[in-house]
Coordinates of C-alpha atoms in Angstrom, one line a residue:
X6 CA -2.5 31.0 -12.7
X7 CA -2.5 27.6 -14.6
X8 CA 1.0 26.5 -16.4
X9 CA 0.9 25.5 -19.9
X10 CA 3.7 23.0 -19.2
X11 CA 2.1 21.1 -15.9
X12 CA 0.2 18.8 -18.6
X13 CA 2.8 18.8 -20.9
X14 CA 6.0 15.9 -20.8
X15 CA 9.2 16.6 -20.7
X16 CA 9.8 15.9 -24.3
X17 CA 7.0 18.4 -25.3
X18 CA 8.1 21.3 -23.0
X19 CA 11.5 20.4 -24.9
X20 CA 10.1 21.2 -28.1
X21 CA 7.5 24.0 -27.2
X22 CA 10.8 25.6 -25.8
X23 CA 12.9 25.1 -28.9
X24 CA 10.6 26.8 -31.1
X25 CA 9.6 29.7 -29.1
X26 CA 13.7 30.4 -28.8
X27 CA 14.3 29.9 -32.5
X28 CA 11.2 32.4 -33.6
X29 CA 13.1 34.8 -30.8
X30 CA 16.4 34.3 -32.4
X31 CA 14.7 35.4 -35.9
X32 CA 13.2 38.0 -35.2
X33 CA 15.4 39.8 -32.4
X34 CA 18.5 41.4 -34.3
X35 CA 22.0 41.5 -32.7
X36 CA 23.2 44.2 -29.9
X37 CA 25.7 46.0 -30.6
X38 CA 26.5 48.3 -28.1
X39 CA 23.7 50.6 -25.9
X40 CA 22.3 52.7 -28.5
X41 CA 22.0 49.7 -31.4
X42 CA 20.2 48.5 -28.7
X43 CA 17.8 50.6 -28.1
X44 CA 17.4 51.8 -31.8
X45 CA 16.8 48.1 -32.8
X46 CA 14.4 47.4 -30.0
X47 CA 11.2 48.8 -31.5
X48 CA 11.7 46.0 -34.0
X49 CA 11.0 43.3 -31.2
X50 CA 7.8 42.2 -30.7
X51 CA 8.5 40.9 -27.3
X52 CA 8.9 43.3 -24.4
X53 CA 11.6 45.0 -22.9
X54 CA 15.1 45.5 -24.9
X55 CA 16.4 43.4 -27.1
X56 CA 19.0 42.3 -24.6
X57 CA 17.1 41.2 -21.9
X58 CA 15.0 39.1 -24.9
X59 CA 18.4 37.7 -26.1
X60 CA 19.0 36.8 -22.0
X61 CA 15.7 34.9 -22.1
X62 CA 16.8 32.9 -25.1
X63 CA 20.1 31.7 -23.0
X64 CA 17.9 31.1 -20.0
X65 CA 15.6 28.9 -22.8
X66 CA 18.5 27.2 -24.2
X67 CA 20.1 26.1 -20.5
X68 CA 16.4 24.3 -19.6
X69 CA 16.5 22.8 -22.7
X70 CA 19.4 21.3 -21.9
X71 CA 18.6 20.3 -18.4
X72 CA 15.3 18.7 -19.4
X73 CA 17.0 16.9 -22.1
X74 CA 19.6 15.3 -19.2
X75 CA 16.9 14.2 -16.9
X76 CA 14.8 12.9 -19.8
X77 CA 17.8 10.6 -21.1
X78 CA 18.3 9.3 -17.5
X79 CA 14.8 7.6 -17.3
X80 CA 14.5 4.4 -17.6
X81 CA 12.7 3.1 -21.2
X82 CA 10.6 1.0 -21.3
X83 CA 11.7 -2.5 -20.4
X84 CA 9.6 -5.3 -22.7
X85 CA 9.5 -2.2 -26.4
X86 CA 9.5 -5.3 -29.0
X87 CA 10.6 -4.9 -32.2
X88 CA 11.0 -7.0 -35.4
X89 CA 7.9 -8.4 -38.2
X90 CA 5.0 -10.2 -36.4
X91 CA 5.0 -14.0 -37.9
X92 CA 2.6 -14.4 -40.6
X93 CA 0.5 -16.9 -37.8
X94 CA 0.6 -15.7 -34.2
X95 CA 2.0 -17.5 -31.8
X96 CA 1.4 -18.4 -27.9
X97 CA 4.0 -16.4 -25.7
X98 CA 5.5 -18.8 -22.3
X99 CA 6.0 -16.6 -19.2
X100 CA 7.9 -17.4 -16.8
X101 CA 8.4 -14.7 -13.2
X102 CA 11.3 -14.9 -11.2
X103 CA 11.0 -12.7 -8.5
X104 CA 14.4 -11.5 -7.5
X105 CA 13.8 -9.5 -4.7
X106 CA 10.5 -7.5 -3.1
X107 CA 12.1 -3.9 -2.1
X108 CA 9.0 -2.3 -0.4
X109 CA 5.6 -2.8 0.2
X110 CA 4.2 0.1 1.1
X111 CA -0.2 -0.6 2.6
X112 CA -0.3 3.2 3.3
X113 CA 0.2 4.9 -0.2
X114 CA -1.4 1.3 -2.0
X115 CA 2.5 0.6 -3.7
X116 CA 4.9 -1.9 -4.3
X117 CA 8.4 -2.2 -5.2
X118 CA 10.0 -5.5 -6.7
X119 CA 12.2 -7.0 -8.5
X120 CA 11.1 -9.2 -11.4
X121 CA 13.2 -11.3 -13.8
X122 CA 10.7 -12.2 -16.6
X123 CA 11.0 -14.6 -19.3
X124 CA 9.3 -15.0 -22.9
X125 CA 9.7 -17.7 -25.1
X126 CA 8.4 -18.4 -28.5
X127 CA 8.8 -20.0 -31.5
X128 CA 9.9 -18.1 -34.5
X129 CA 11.8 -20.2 -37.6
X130 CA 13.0 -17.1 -38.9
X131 CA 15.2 -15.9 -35.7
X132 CA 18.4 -17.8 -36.5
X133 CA 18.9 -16.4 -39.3
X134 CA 17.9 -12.7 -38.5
X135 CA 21.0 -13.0 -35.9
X136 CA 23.0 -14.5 -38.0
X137 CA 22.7 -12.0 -40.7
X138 CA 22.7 -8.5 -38.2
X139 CA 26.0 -10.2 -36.5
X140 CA 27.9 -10.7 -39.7
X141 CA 26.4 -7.2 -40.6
X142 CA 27.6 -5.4 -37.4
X143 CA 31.0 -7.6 -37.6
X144 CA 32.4 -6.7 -41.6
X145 CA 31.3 -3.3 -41.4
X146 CA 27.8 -2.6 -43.3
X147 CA 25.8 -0.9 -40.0
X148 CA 27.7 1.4 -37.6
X149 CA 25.9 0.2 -34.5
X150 CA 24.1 -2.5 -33.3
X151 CA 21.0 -1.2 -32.1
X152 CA 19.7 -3.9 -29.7
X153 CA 22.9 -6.4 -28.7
X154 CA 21.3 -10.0 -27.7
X155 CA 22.4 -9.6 -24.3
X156 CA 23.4 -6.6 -22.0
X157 CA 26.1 -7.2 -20.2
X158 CA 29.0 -7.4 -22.8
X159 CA 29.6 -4.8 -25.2
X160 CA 29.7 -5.8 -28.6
X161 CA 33.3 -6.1 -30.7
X162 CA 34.0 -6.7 -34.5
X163 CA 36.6 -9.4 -33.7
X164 CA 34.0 -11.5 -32.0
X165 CA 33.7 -15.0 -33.8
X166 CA 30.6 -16.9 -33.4
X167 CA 27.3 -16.4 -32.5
X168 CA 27.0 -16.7 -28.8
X169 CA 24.3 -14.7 -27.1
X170 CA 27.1 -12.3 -25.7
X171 CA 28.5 -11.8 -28.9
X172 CA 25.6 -11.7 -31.7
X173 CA 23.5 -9.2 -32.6
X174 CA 19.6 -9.4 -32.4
X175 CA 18.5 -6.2 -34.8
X176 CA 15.5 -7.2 -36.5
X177 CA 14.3 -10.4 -34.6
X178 CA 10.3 -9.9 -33.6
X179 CA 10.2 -9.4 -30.1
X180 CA 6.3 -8.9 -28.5
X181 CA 5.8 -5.4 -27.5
X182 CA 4.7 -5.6 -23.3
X183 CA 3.2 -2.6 -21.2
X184 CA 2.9 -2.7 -17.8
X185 CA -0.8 -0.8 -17.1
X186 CA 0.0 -0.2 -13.6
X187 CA 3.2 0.6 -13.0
X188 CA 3.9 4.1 -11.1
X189 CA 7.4 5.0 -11.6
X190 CA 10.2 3.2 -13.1
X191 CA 13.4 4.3 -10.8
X192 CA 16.2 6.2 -12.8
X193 CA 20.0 4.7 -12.6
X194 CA 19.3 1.4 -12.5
X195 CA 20.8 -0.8 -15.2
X196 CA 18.2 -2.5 -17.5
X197 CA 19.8 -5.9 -17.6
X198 CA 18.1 -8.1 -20.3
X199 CA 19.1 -11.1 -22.7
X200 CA 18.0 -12.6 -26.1
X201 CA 18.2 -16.5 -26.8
X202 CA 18.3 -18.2 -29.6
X203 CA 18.8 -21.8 -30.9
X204 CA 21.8 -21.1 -33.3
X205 CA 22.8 -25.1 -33.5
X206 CA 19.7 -26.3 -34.1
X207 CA 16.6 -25.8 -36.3
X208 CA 13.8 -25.7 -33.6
X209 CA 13.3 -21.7 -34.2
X210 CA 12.6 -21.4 -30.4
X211 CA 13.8 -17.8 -29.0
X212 CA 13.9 -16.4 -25.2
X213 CA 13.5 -13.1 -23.9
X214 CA 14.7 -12.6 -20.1
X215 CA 14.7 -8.9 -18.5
X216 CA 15.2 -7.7 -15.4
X217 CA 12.6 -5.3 -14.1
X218 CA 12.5 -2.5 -11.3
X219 CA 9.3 -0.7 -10.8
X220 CA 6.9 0.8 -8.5
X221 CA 3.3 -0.7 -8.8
X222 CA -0.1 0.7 -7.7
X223 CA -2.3 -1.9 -6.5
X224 CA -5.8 -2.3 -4.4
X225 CA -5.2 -3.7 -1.3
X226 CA -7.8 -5.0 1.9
X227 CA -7.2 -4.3 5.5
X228 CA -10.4 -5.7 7.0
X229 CA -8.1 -8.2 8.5
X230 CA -5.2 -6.6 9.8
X231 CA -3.6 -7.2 11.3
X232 CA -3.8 -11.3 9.7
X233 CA -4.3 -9.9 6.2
X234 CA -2.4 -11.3 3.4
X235 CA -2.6 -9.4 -0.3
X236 CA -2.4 -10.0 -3.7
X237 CA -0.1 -7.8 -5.4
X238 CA -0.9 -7.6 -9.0
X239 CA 1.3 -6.7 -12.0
X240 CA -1.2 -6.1 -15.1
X241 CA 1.0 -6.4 -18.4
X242 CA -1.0 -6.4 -21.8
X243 CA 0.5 -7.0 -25.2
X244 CA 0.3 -3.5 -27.7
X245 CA 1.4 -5.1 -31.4
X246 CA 0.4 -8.3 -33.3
X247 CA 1.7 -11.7 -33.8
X248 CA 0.9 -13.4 -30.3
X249 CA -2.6 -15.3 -30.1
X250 CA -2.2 -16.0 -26.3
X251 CA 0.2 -15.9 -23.4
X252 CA 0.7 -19.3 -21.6
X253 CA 2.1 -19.6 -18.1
X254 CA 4.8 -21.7 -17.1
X255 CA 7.3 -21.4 -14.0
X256 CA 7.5 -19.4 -10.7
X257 CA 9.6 -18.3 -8.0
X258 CA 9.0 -16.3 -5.1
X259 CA 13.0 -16.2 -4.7
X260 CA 15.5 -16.0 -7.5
X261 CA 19.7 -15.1 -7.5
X262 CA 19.7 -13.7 -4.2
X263 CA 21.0 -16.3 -1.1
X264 CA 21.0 -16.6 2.4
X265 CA 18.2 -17.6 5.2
X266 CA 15.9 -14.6 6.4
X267 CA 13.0 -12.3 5.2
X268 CA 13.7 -10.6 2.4
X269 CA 11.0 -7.6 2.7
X270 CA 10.3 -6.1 6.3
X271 CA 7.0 -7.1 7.5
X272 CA 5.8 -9.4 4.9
X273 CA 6.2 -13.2 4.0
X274 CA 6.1 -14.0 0.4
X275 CA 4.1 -17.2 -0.2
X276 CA 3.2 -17.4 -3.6
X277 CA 3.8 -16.0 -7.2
X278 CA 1.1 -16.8 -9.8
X279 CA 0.5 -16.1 -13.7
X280 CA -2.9 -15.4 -14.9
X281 CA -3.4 -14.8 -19.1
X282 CA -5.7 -12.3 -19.9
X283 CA -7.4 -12.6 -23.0
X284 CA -10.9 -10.4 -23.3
X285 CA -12.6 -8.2 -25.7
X286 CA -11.9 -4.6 -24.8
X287 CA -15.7 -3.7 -25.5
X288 CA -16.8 -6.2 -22.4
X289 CA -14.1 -4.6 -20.1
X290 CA -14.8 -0.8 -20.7
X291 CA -18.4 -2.2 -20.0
X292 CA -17.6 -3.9 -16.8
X293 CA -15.6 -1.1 -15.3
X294 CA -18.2 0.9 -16.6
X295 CA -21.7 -0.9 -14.5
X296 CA -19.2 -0.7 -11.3
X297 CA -17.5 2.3 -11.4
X298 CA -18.9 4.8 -13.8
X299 CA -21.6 5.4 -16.2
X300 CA -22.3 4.2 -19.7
X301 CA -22.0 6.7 -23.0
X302 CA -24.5 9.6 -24.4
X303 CA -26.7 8.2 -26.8
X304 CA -25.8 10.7 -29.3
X305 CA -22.5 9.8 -29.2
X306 CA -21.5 8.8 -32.8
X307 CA -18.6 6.6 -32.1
X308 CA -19.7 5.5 -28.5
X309 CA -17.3 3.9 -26.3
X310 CA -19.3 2.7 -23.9
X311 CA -22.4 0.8 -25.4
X312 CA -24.2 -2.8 -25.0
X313 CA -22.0 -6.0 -23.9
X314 CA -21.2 -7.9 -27.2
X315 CA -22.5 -5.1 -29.7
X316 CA -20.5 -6.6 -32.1
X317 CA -21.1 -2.7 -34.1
X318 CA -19.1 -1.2 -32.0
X319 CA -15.7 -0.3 -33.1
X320 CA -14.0 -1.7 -29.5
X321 CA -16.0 -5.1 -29.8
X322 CA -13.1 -6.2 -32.4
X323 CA -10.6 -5.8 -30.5
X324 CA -8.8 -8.2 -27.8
X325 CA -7.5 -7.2 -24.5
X326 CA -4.5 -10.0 -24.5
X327 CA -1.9 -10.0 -21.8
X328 CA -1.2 -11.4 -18.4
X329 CA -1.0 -10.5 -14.9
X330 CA 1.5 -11.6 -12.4
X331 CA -0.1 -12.0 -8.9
X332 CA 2.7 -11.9 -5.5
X333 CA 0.9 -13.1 -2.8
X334 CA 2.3 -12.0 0.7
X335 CA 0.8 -12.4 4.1
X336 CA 1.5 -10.1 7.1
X337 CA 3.8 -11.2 10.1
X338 CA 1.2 -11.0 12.5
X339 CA 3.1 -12.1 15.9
X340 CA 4.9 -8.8 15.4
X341 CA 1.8 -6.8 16.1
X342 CA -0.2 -8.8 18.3
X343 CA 3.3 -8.5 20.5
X344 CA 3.3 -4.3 19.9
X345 CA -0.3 -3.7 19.5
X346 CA -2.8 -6.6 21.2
X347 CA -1.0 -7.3 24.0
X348 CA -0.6 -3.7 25.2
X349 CA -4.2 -3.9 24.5
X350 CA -5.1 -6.6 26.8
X351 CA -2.7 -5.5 29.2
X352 CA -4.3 -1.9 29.7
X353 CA -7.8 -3.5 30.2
X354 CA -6.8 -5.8 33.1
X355 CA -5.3 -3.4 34.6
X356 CA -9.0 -1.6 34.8
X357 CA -10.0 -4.8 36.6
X358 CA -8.4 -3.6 39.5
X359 CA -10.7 -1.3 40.5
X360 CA -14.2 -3.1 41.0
X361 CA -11.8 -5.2 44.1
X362 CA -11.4 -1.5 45.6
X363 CA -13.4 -0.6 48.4
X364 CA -16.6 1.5 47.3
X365 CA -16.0 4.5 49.5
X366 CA -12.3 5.0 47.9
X367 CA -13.8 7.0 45.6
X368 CA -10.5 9.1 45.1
X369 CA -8.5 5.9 43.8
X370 CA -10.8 4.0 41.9
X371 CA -11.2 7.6 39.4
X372 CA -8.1 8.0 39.1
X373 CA -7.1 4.8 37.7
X374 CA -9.6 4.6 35.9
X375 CA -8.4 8.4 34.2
X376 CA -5.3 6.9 34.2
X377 CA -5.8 3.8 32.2
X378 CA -7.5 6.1 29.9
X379 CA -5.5 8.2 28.9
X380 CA -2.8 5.2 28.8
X381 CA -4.6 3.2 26.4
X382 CA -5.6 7.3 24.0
X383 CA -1.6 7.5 23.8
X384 CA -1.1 4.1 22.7
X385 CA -3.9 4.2 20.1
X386 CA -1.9 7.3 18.5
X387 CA 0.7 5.3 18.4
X388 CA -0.8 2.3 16.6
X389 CA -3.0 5.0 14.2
X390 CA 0.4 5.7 12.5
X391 CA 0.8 1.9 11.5
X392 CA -2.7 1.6 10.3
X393 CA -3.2 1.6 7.0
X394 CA -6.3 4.4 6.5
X395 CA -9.3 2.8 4.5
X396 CA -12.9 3.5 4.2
X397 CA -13.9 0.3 6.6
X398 CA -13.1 -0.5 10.1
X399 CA -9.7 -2.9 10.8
X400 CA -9.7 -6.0 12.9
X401 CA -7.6 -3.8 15.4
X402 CA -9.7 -0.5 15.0
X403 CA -12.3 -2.9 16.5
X404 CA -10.3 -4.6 19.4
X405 CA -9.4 -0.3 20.1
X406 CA -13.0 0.4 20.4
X407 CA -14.1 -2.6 22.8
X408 CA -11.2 -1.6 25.2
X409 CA -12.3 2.0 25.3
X410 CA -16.0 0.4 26.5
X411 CA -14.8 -1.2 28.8
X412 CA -12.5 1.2 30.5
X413 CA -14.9 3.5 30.5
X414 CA -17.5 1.9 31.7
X415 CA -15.7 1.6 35.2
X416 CA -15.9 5.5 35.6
X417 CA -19.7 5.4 35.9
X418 CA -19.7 1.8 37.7
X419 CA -17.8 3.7 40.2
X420 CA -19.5 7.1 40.6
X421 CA -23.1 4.6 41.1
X422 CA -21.0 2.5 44.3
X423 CA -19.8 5.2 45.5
X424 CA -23.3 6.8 45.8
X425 CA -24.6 3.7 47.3
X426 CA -22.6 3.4 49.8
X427 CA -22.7 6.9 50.7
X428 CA -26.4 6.6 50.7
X429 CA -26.9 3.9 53.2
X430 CA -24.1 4.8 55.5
X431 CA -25.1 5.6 58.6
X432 CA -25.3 9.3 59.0
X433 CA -26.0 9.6 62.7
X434 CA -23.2 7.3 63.9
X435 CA -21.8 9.7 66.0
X436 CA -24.5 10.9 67.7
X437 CA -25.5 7.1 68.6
X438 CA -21.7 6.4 69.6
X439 CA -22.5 9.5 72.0
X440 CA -25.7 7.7 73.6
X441 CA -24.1 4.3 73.7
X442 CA -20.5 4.1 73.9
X443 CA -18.8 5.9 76.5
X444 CA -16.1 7.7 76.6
X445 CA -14.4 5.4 79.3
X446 CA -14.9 2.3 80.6
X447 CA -15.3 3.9 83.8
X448 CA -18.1 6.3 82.5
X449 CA -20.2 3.4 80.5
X450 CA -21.4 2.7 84.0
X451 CA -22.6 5.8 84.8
X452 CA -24.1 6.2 81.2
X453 CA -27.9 5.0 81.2
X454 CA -28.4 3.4 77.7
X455 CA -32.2 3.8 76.5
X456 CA -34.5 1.6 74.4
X457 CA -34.6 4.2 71.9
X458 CA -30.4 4.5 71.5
X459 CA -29.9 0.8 71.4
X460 CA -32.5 0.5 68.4
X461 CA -31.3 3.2 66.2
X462 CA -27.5 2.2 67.0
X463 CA -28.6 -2.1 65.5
X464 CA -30.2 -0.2 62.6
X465 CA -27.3 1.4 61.4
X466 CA -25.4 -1.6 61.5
X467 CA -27.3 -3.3 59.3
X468 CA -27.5 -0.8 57.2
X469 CA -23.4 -0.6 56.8
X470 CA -23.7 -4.5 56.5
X471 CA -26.1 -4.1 53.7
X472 CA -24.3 -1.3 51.9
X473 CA -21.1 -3.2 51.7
X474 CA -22.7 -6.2 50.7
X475 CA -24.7 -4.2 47.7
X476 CA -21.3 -2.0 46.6
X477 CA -19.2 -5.3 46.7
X478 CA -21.9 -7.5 44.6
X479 CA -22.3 -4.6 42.0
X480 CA -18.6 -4.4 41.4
X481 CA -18.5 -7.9 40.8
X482 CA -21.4 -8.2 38.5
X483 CA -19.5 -5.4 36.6
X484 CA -16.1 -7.5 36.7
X485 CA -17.8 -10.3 35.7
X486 CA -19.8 -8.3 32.7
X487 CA -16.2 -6.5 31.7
X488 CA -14.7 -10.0 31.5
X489 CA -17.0 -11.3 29.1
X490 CA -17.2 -8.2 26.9
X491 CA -13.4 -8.8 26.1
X492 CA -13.4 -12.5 25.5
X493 CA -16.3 -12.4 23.7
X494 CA -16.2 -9.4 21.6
X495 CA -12.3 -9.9 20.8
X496 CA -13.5 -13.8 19.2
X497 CA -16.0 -12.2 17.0
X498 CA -13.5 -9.6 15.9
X499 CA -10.6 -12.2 15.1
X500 CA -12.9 -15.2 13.7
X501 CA -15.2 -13.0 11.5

């Protein structure tokens, strides 16, 4: 059966449970003792006694609470603004400094980084919004300081000055960032962030840096692995008003952390890019819409889904502004051309070997070519667990298929030898050795040799001649062919 609380969050389950314990708690009456009990339990309009419906009500209250712990150790939301927008927009710098890349997992489509990112703006009325919720916090008039202007100092009201680690930033607009594809944000870690503003001086400007942890979903292409490189995308789009465009500005694909070395397993980082986003909503549902799904019924009174630039529709006023944040990383290839393409090669050379055995050693030449196979099927399972799986063929899925041909096709190269030779062998050898070779060299003299003997005995011959000659120039047509399947198919693979 379906659970209500599967599509519910945590918060909502919180609630639903508070107010079915509190209609519980007012309409179940106290025990008091066995029989009050049981006398007041017709009253209920829950089933069984009224005790066990008061135990419910504790088991309630206890989930309520644990939900309520693991709810307050998530993380929040890292760029929630806050503040008046200015009466005129203004453009919004980025800057990404990316820290450190945790994980990049190709198998599940994720990503783990992290980011240090940094706004700044112009905004006249800043100074004086800190200067007021300092002195504010500081002689007493709030309790708290609800957002301090940096993280890592706790606030005191004996501070003097208005430093960034002393001041408080309640009140000062901040844009209000989401980040579409982020998957989880990990629970513990400390959401480090800082708030900057030009308290000497009259320029107005104001920074934002924060520290961000997350896991990101992203699209990724294997078509060339194991030489594929990806572009890691981190989709951020601005949710309040009072930014007309965001602007990028400096990049790092290393940031705080020191020392020579790769800093993710498998992966070079060689870029970090920032692209603004700034599109009408309508022509993006519309896009996604012609590639991945279908436009909306015609009846539809408020459609969401209509004709590109319909400026009727209620989405074609609205602006899709934000930016995305693009890490590009490129696979360390030596690593598994050394574990994967070399065992590979290896494997098929080895099939070699058998068109330079002798096409009567039928025994050997099947039994390395078994062997090989069976070789090259347990290495393939254990390359298929470092393959990412996608709906296409890989470079190396490829290379695995050619090297099956071609170890393959020795079995039946060698069954067709083997029957040719067997075929023009002589089969009455021994009865022509007992016509013309004698037992002794004594008895060869007493042995008459006829016409008849001596012809069939030159015929074999040439027929043993001939058979060799045919197995042997077969097996090397087939070495030769084998050859040339490899080199050639494994260029095409690699340079297309």
């Amino acid at each position: 059966k379906a659970n209500p609380f599967t599509r519910m969050s945590p918060v909502t389950v919180v609630q639903a449970l508070g107010e079915g314990a509190d209609s519980a708690m007012a309409v179940v009456p106290r025990c008091r003792g066995s029989d009050g009990c049981a006398a007041k339990a017709t009253r209920s309009p829950h089933k069984g006694s009224a005790c066990a419906v008061r135990f419910r009500q504790l088991t309630l209250l206890c989930l309520m609470a644990t939900l309520a712990q693991v709810c307050s150790g998530q993380m929040q939301d890292p760029l929630k603004g806050q503040g008046t927008p200015p009466e005129t927009p203004v453009p919004v710098y980025v800057s990404a400094m990316l820290e450190r890349m945790l994980e990049i997992d190709d198998k599940n489509y994720r990503f783990e980084n992290v980011m240090y990112l940094y706004l700044s703006w112009t905004d006249p009325r800043a100074k004086q919004v800190v200067i007021d919720a300092t002195d504010a916090y500081r002689n007493g008039s709030v309790e708290t300081c609800e957002r301090p202007c940096a993280s890592s100092v706790g606030l005191s009201r004996d501070n003097v000055g208005y430093s960034p680690y002393y001041s408080c930033c309640d009140g000062i607009w901040m844009p209000s960032i989401s980040i579409f594809n982020v998957y989880e944000l990990p629970e513990g870690r400390l959401q480090r962030y800082g708030v900057l503003v030009d308290i000497d001086g009259d320029s107005g400007t104001v920074g934002w840096w924060t520290a961000i942890q997350a896991v990101y979903f992203t699209p990724m292409y294997f078509r060339d692995f194991p030489f594929d490189s990806q572009n890691l995308v981190m989709q951020f789009r601005n949710t309040a008003d009072g930014v007309t465009r965001f602007i990028p500005s400096a990049t790092s694909t290393r940031f705080l952390i020191e020392g020579e070395g790769d800093i993710v397993s498998g992966w070079n980082i060689s870029k970090v890019n920032i692209y603004p986003i700034k599109d009408s909503l309508q022509d993006t549902m519309n896009n996604v819409t012609d590639q991945f799904g279908s436009v909306s019924n015609p009846d539809d009174p408020a459609a969401l889904i209509g004709k590109a630039f319909d400026i009727e529709r209620p989405l074609s006023t609205l602006l899709l502004l934000g930016f995305n944040i693009n890490i590009e990383v490129t696979r360390f290839g030596r690593y598994y051309v050394l574990n994967m393409v070399a065992p590979l090669f290896l494997l098929v050379a080895l099939s070699f070997i058998t068109y330079m055995i002798p096409a009567r050693h039928f025994d050997a030449r099947l039994a390395l070519n078994v062997t090989l196979f069976l070789s090259l099927t347990a290495l393939q399972f254990i390359i298929n667990d470092q393959l990412p799986r996608s709906s296409y063929p890989t470079t190396v899925t490829e290379l695995i298929l050619v090297c099956y041909a071609v170890v393959a096709f020795a079995v039946p190269e060698t069954i067709l030898v083997y029957a040719i030779a067997s075929e023009l062998t002589p089969i009455d050898s021994r009865e022509d050795d007992a016509v013309c070779i004698a037992d002794s060299p004594k008895a060869s003299f007493k042995r008459k040799l006829t016409w008849k003997g001596v012809s069939r005995m030159w015929k074999n011959v040439r027929k043993s001649k001939y058979s060799t000659k045919v197995a042997f120039t077969i097996d090397m047509v087939s070495l030769a062919l084998s050859v040339l399947t490899i080199i050639i198919c494994s260029l095409l693979i690699f340079l297309t």
